[in-house]
Structure formats: structure tokens, C-alpha cells
Coordinates of C-alpha atoms and ligand atoms in Angstrom, one line a residue:
X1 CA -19.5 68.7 -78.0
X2 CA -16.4 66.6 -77.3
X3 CA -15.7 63.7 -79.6
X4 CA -14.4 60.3 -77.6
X5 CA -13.0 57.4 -79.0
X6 CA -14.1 54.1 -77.3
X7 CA -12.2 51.4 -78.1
X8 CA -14.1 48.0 -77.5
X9 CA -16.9 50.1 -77.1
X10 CA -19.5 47.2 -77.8
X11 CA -18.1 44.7 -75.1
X12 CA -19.5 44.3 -71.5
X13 CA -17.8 47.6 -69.9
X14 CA -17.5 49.4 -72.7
X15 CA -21.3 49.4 -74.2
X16 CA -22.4 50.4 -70.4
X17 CA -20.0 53.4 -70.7
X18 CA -21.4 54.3 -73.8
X19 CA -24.9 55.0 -72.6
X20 CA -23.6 57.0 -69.7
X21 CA -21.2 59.1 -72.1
X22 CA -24.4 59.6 -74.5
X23 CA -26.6 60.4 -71.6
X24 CA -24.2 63.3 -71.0
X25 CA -23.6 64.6 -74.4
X26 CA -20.7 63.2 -75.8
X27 CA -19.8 62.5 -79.4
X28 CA -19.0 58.7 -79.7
X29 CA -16.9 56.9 -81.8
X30 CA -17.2 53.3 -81.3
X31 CA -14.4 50.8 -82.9
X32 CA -14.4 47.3 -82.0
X33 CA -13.2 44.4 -83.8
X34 CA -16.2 42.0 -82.1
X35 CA -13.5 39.3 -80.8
X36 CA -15.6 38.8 -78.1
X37 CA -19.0 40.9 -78.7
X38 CA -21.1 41.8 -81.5
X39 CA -22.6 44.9 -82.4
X40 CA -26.1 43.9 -80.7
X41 CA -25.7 46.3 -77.4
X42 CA -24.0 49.0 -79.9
X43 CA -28.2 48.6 -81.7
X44 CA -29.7 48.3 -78.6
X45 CA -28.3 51.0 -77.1
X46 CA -29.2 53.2 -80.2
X47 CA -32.9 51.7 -79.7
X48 CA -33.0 53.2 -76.6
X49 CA -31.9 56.2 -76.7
X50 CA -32.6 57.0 -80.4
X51 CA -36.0 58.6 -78.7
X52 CA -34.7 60.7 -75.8
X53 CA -32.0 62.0 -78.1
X54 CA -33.0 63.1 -81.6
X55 CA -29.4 63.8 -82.8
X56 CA -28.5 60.6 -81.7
X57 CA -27.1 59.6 -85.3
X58 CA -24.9 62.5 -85.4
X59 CA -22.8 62.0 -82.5
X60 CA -22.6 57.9 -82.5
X61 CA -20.6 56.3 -84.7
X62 CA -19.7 52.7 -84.7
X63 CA -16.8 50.7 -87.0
X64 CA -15.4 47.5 -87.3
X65 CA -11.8 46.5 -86.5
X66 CA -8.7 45.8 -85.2
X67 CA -6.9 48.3 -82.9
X68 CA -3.9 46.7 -84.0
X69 CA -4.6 48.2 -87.4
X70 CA -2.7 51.3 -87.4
X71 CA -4.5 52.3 -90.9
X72 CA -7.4 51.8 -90.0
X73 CA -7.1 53.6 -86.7
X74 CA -5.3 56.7 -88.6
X75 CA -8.6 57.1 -91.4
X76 CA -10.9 57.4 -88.3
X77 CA -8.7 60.2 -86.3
X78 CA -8.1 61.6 -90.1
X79 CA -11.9 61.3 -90.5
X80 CA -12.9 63.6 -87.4
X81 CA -10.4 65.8 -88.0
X82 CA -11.6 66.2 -91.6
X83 CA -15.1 66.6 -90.2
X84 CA -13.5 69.6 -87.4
X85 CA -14.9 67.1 -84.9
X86 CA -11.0 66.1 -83.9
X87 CA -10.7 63.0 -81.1
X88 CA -10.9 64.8 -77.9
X89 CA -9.6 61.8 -75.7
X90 CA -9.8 58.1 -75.6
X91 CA -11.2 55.4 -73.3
X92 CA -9.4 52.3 -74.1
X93 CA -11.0 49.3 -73.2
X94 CA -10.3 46.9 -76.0
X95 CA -8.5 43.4 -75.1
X96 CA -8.6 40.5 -74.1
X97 CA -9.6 39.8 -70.6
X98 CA -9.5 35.9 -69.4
X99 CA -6.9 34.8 -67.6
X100 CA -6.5 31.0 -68.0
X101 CA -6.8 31.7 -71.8
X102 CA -3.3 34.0 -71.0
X103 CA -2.0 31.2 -70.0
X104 CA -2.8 29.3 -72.7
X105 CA -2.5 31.5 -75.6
X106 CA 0.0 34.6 -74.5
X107 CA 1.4 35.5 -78.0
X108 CA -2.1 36.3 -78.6
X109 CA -3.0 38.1 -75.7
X110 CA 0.9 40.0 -76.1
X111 CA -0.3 41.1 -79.5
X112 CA -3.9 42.1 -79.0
X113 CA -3.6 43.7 -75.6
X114 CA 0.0 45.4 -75.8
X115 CA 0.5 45.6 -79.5
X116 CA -2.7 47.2 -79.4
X117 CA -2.2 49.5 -77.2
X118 CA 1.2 50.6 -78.8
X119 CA -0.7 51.3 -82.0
X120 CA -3.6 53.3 -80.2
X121 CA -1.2 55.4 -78.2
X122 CA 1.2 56.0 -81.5
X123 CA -1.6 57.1 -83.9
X124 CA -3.1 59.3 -80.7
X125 CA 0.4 60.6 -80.7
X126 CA 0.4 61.6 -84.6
X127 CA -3.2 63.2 -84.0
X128 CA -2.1 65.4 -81.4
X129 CA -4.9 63.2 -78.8
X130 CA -3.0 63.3 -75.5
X131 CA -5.8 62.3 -73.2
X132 CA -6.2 58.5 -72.5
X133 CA -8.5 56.5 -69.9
X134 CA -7.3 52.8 -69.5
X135 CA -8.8 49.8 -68.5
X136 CA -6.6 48.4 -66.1
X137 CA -7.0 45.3 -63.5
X138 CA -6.5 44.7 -60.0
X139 CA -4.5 41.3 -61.4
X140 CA -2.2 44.2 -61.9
X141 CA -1.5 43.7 -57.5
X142 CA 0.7 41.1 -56.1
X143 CA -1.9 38.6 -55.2
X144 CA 0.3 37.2 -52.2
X145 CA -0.3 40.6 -50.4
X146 CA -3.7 39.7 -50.4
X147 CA -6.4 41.9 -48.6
X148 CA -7.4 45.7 -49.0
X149 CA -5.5 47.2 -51.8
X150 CA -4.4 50.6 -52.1
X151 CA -3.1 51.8 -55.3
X152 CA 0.1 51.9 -53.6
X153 CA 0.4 48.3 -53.0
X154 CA 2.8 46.1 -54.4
X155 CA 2.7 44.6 -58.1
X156 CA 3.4 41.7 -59.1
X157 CA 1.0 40.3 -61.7
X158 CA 1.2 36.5 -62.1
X159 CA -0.2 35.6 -65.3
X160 CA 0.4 36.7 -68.8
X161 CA -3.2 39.1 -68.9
X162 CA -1.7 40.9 -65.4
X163 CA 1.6 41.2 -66.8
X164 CA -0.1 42.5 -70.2
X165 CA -2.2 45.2 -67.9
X166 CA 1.4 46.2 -65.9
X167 CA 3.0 46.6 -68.9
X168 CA 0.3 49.1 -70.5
X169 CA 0.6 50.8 -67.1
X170 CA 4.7 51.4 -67.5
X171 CA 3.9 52.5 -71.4
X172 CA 1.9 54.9 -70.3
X173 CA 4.4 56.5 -67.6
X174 CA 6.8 56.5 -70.2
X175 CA 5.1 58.1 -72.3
X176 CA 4.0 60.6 -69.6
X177 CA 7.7 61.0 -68.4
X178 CA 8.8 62.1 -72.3
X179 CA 6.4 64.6 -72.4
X180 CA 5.2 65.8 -69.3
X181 CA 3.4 68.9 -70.6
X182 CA 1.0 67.1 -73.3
X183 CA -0.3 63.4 -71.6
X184 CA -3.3 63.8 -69.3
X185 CA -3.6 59.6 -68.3
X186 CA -6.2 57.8 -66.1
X187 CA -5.4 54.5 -65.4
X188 CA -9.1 52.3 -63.6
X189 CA -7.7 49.6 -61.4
X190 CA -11.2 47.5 -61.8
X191 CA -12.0 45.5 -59.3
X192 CA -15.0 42.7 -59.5
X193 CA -17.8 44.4 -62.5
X194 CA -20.7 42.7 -62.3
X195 CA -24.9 43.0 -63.3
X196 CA -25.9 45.0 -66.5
X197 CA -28.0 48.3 -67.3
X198 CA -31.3 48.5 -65.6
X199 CA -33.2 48.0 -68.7
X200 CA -31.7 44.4 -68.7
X201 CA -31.3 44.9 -72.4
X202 CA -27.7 45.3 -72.7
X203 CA -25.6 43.2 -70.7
X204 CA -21.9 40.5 -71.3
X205 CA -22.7 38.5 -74.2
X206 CA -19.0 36.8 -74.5
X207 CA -18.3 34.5 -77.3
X208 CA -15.7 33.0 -75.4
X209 CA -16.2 30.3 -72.6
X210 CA -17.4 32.4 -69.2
X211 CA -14.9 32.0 -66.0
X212 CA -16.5 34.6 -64.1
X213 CA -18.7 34.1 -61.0
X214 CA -21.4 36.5 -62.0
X215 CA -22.3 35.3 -65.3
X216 CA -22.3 31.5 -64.0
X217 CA -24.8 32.3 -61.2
X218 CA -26.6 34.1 -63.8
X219 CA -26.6 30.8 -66.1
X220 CA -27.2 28.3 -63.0
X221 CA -30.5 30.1 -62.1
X222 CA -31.7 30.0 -65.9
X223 CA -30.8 27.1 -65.8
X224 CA -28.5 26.9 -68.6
X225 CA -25.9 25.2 -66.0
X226 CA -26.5 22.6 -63.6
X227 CA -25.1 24.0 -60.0
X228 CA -22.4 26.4 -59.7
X229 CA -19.0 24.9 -58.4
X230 CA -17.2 27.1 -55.7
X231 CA -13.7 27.0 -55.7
X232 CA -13.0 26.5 -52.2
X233 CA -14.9 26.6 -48.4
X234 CA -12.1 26.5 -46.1
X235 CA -10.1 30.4 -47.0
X236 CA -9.9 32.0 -43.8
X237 CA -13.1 34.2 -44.5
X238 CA -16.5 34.2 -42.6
X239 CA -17.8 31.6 -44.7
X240 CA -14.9 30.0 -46.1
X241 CA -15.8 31.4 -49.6
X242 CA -13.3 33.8 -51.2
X243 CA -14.4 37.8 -51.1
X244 CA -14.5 40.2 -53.7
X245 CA -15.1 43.6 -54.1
X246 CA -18.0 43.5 -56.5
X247 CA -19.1 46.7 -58.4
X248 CA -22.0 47.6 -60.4
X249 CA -21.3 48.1 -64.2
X250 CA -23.1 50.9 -64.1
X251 CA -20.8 52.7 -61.3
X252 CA -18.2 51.7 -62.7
X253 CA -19.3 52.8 -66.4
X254 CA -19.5 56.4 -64.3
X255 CA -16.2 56.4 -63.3
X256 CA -15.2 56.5 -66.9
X257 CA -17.0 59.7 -67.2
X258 CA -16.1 61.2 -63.9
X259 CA -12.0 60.0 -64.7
X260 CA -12.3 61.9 -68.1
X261 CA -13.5 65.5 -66.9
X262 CA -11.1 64.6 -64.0
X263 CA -8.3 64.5 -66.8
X264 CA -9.9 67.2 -69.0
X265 CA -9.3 69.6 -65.8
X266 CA -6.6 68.6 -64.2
X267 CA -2.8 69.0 -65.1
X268 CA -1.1 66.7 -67.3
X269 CA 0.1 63.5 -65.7
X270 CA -0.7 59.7 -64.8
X271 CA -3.2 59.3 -62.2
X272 CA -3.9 55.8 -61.5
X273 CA -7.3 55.1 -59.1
X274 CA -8.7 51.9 -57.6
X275 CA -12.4 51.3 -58.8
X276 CA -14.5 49.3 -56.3
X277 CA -16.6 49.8 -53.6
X278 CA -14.2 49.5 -50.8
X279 CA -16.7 47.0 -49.6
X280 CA -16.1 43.3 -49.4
X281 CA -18.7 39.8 -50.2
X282 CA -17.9 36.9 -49.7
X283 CA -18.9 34.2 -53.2
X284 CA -21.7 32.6 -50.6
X285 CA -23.0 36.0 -49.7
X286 CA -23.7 36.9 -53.2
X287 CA -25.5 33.6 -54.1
X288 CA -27.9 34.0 -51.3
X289 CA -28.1 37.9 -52.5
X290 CA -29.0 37.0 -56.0
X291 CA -31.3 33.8 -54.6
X292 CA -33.3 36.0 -52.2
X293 CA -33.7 39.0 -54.9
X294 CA -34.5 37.4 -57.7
X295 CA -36.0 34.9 -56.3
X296 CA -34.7 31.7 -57.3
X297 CA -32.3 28.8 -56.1
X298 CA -28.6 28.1 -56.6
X299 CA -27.2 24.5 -56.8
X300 CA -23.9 24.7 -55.1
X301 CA -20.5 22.3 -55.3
X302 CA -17.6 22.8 -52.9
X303 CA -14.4 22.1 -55.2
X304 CA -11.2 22.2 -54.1
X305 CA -9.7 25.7 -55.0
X306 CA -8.8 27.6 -58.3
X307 CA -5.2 28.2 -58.5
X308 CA -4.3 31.5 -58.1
X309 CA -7.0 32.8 -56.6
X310 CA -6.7 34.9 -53.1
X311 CA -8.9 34.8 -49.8
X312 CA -9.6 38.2 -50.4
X313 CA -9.7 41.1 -52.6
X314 CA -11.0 44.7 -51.5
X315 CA -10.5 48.1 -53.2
X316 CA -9.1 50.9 -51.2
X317 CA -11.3 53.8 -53.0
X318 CA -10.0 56.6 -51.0
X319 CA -8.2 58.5 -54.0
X320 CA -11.0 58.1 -56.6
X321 CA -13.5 59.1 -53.9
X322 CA -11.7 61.8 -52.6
X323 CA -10.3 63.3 -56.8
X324 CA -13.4 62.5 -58.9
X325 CA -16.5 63.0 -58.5
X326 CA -17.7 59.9 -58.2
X327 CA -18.7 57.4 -55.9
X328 CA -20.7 54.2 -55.9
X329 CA -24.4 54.1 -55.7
X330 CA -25.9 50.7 -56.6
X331 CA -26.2 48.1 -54.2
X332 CA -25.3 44.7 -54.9
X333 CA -29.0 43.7 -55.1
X334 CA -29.4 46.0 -58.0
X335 CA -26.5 44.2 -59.6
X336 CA -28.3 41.1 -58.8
X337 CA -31.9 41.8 -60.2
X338 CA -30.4 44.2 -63.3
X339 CA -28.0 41.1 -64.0
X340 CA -31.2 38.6 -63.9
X341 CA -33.0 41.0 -66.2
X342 CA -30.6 40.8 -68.8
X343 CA -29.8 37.0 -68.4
X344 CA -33.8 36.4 -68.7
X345 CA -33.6 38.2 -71.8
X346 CA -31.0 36.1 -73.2
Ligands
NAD1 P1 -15.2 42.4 -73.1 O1 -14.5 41.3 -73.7 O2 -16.7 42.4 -73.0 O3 -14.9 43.8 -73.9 C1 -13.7 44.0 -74.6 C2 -14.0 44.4 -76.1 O4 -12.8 44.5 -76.8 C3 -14.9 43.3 -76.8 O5 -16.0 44.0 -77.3 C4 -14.0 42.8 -77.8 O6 -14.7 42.4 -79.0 C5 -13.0 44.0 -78.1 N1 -11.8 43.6 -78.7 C6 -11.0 42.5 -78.3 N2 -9.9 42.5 -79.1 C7 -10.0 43.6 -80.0 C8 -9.1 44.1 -81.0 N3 -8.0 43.5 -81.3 N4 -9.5 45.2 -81.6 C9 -10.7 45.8 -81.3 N5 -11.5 45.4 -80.4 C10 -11.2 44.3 -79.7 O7 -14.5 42.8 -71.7 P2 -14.9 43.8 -70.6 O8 -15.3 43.0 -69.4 O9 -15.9 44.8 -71.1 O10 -13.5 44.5 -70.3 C11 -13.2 45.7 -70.9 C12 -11.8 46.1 -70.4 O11 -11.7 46.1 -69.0 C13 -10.7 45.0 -70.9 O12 -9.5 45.7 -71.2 C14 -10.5 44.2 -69.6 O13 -9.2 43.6 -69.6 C15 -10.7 45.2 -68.5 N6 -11.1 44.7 -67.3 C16 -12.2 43.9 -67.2 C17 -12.6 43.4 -65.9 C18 -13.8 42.5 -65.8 O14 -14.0 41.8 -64.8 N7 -14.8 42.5 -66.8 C19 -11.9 43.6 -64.8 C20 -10.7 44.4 -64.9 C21 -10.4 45.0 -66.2
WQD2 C1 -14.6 35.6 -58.1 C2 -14.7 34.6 -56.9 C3 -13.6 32.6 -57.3 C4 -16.1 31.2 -60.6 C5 -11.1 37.9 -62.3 C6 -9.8 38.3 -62.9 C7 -9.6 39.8 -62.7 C8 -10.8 40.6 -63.3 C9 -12.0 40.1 -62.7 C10 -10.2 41.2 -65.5 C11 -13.4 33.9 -56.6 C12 -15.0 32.3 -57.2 C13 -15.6 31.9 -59.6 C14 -16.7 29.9 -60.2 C15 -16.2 30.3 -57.9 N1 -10.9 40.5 -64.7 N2 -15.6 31.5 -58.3 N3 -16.7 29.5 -58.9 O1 -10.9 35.8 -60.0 O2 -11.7 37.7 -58.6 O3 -11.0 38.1 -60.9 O4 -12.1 38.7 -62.9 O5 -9.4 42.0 -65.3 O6 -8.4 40.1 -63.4 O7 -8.7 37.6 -62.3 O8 -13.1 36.9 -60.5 O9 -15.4 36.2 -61.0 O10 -13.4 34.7 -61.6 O11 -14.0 35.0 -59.2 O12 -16.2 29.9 -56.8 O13 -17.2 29.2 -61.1 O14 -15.6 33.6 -57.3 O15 -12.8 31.5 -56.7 O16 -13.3 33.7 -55.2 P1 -11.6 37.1 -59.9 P2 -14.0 35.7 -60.7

């Protein structure tokens, strides 16, 4: 049984991947410092799986703290070792992840995001753990050459959390490029995540302030929120509403799976894959989507629109779907009712 680390394993992305890595027989270890989670999906998901799997508390392990902390990183990798249950490979998704807060806050999201990474990648060094998967962004794109991206397309990040992503990706072909024969490195270009697990019971529980759309049509219909302002009705789209390529969590927490055998079998090197659908909605599309399926009604405001946002924004998936075994199954009803479940349980 291979033993992963999951760095902010108990975040939105990350606790979604976990059930799909436990579902397929992994050893977990969890770390997360809870900046913007807490360990309630981490206990649910042991809640609901703790009766399919009976050695369930053998192969999930959860701790508390910074991946900044390179001491505290080096007595977990010591600790499997110790226990002949060595770190096979890691999924990285810890960070920070909102954009206007970059702005507003960049030594923090420098430190946390980068200086993370720097200590992962130097104590996975020491422990003789080549094998990453990274959580990357399609910010990562120049947002001027807006449209369908391939992951050949030109990048030009233009905030502080996009040029935090870039820089990870360089760090990484660097560190490829010094030793070729050891790093096996999958870097997910993520494009729009949205919904939760079917059971609705885990789902995005952020501590900080929401920005994205999902979660805000989620709160509207609760009715936690008034109406939901749209940034803009006059981009040159069918409706005038910006389009996104919007992913299940669940597909996407797959692709984690599907990019780490992908790694595990292929030669050493960086591959770097676009995860979407390759399908485009437009923000008015998936209202009425998540109106007519769960059923339920929207308040809407035109505002003018965000800055820095793009028309569009569409995956090219040819790569992923053509290397990993993967592609997308859920619809983007599912995403709506799953997403509903888990906001009606909040
Ligand atoms: P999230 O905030 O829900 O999860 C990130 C997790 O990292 C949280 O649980 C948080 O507590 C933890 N964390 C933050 N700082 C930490 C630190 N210093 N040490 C340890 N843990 C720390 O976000 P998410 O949506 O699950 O995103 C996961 C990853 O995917 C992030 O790297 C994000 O940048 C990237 N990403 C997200 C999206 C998206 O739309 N959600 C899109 C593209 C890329
Ligand atoms: C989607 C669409 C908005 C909120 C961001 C990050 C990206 C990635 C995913 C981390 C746009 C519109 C939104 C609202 C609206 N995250 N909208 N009213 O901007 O595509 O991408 O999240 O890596 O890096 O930049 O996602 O969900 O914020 O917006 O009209 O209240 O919804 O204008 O067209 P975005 P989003």
C-alpha cells in the first residue's frame, strides 16, 4: 500500500481527493494547518467510510500545521520511514487561493504559497520523495489571450496568487532540470472546481470571505445572501455573462489519482495538464442550471464588471484526456444538486 502525503488535505479540493485516494487503497497522510478549513470533512470523511473500510484507521492519518515548518514536515517523513511505511509521493495542495486578498496581502501569500512550497520540495528532497502532484491555476495564462487554453498558451499571470502558482511551476522545472533521473512532477492547471461529494456532507467550508461564483449562488438560494451580483452583461458572449469552464470536484478530485499512477509509471519529468472539461457556460447558464435543478430562484444584479476578469475561459483537455486515464463524467447538474446538498446541510 502506497503512503501519500496530502498537503491541505482537509480544504475544498483536497478533502474530495482524499475519499477518492481512500476509495482506492491508499495510505493517507493528511497535514493541514486549517488557515482556511477545519478538520470537520477530515471527521466526516472518516464517518463515512470508517464502515466500508475496517482498516480505515491504519492508513489515515491527519496532523496539524504549517508546511512552512520544515521540522515539523521532517518528524512526519522521519515518522513513516520509521514505521517502513516511507512517503511514496505527494499531492500538494496547501495555499492560499483568493486573488483580491493577493493583492492585498502578497508577503503573506509569497510566504505561505512559495515558501511553502520551497520547504515541502526540500524536506521531500532529504527523504528521497521524488514524486510531486501540484495544484496549479489557469491564473497561471495570460488572461489577455483569452479563449480556449492549451497548456501551451502564453503566461502571464497578473496578480500576486498567479505569479505565486508560475513561480512554483519554474521551481519545479528547476528542480526537474538538476536531476532529471529522480523528479516524476504533475503539474493540474485547474480550471473552474465547483459542487461537493454526492453525499453533500463534505463540501468548501472557507473561513475566509467567499469570491467565487459557486458558493454565492449556493448562499443566494439559502438565502444567506440577498441576490447574486453579476459582474458584467455586455462581454461578447451569448448572453453577455462571462464563461467558464466549470468542473466537478469530484472529476477533478480523480485527476489527482489518475496524474499520480500517470507519474508512478511514466518516466521522470514535468508534465503539466489542463483540468477542465473543455466545455464552456456562460455565469447565466449556470444560475438557470442550478434554479431549474434544485429547484429554486436566483435574485440577480447586473454590476458593472470585476477587474481582471476575461470573456472567456475554456480548458483545452486534449493532453490529460489523451495521457491519463481520466476524463470527466459529471454533468454540471450534478455539480449543481451535489453543491445544494451540501449548502443545505450547512
Ligand atoms: P482551500 O483553501 O479549501 O484548501 C487549501 C487548504 O490549505 C486549506 O485547508 C488550508 O487550511 C490549507 N493551508 C493554507 N495554508 C496552509 C499552510 N501554511 N500550511 C498548511 N496548510 C495550509 O482551497 P482549494 O480550493 O481546496 O484549493 C486547493 C489548491 O488548489 C490551492 O493550492 C489552490 O490555489 C488551488 N486551486 C484552487 C482552485 C479553486 O477554484 N478552488 C482553482 C485552481 C487552483
Ligand atoms: C467566475 C465567473 C465572474 C462572482 C477564480 C480564480 C482562479 C481559480 C478559480 C484559484 C466570472 C463571475 C463571480 C460573483 C459574478 N481559483 N462572478 N459574480 O474568476 O474564473 O477564477 O477562481 O486558482 O484562479 O481567478 O472564478 O468563480 O470568481 O468567477 O458574476 O459574485 O463568475 O465575473 O465571470 P474565476 P469566479
Amino acid at each position: 500500500m502506497k503512503t501519500i502525503l496530502v498537503t491541505g488535505g482537509a480544504g475544498f479540493i483536497g478533502s474530495h481527493t482524499c475519499i477518492s485516494l481512500l476509495e482506492n487503497n491508499y495510505r493517507l497522510v493528511v497535514i493541514d494547518s486549517y488557515a482556511n478549513s477545519s478538520q470537520l470533512n477530515l471527521d466526516v470523511i472518516r464517518e463515512l467510510l470508517d464502515n466500508e473500510y475496517s482498516d480505515l484507521s491504519d492508513r489515515f492519518f491527519i496532523f496539524n500545521g504549517d508546511i512552512r515548518d520544515e521540522k515539523f514536515l521532517q518528524d512526519i517523513f522521519e515518522k513513516f520511514k520509521r514505521m517502513e511505511k516511507s512517503i511514496y509521493a505527494v499531492i500538494h495542495f496547501a495555499g492560499l487561493k483568493a486573488v483580491n486578498e493577493s493583492i492585498s496581502k502578497p508577503l503573506e501569500y509569497w510566504s505561505v504559497n512559495v515558501g511553502g512550497a520551497l520547504s515541502l520540495l526540500k524536506i521531500m528532497n532529504q527523504y528521497n520523495c521524488f514524486q510531486i502532484v501540484f495544484s496549479s491555476s489557469a491564473t497561471v495564462y495570460d488572461n489577455f489571450f483569452e479563449g480556449i487554453l492549451d497548456e501551451k498558451a502564453t503566461l502571464n499571470p497578473k496578480n500576486p496568487y498567479g505569479r505565486n502558482k508560475l513561480t512554483i511551476e519554474n521551481i519545479l522545472n528547476d528542480l526537474y532540470t538538476s536531476q532529471p533521473d529522480l523528479w516524476k512532477i504533475a503539474i493540474l492547471r485547474y480550471f473552474n472546481p465547483i459542487g461537493s461529494h454526492p453525499s453533500g456532507k463534505i463540501g468548501e467550508l472557507p473561513k475566509k470571505d467567499i469570491s467565487n461564483l459557486f458558493p454565492l449562488i449556493s448562499q443566494v438560494a439559502s438565502g444567506k445572501r440577498d441576490k447574486l451580483q453579476i459582474y458584467g452583461n455586455d462581454w461578447p458572449t451569448i448572453d453577455g455573462t462571462g464563461i467558464r469552464d466549470f468542473i466537478h470536484v469530484m472529476d477533478l478530485a480523480d485527476a489527482h489519482l489518475a496524474s499520480l499512477k500517470y507519474i508512478s509509471n511514466s518516466r521522470s519529468d514535468v508534465y503539466t495538464f489542463n483540468i477542465g472539461t473543455g466545455k464552456g457556460t456562460t455565469v447565466l447558464e449556470l444560475i438557470r442550471i442550478f434554479e431549474k435543478v434544485n429547484k429554486c430562484f436566483i435574485p440577480i444584479e447586473f454590476i458593472k464588471r470585476r477587474k481582471g476578469d476575461v470573456a472567456c475561459s475554456i480548458a483545452n483537455v486534449d493532453f490529460a484526456l489523451k495521457e491519463l486515464d481520466w476524463f470527466p463524467t459529471r454533468t454540471i447538474e450534478d455539480a449543481c444538486r451535489d453543491g445544494w446538498k451540501w449548502q443545505m446541510n450547512n
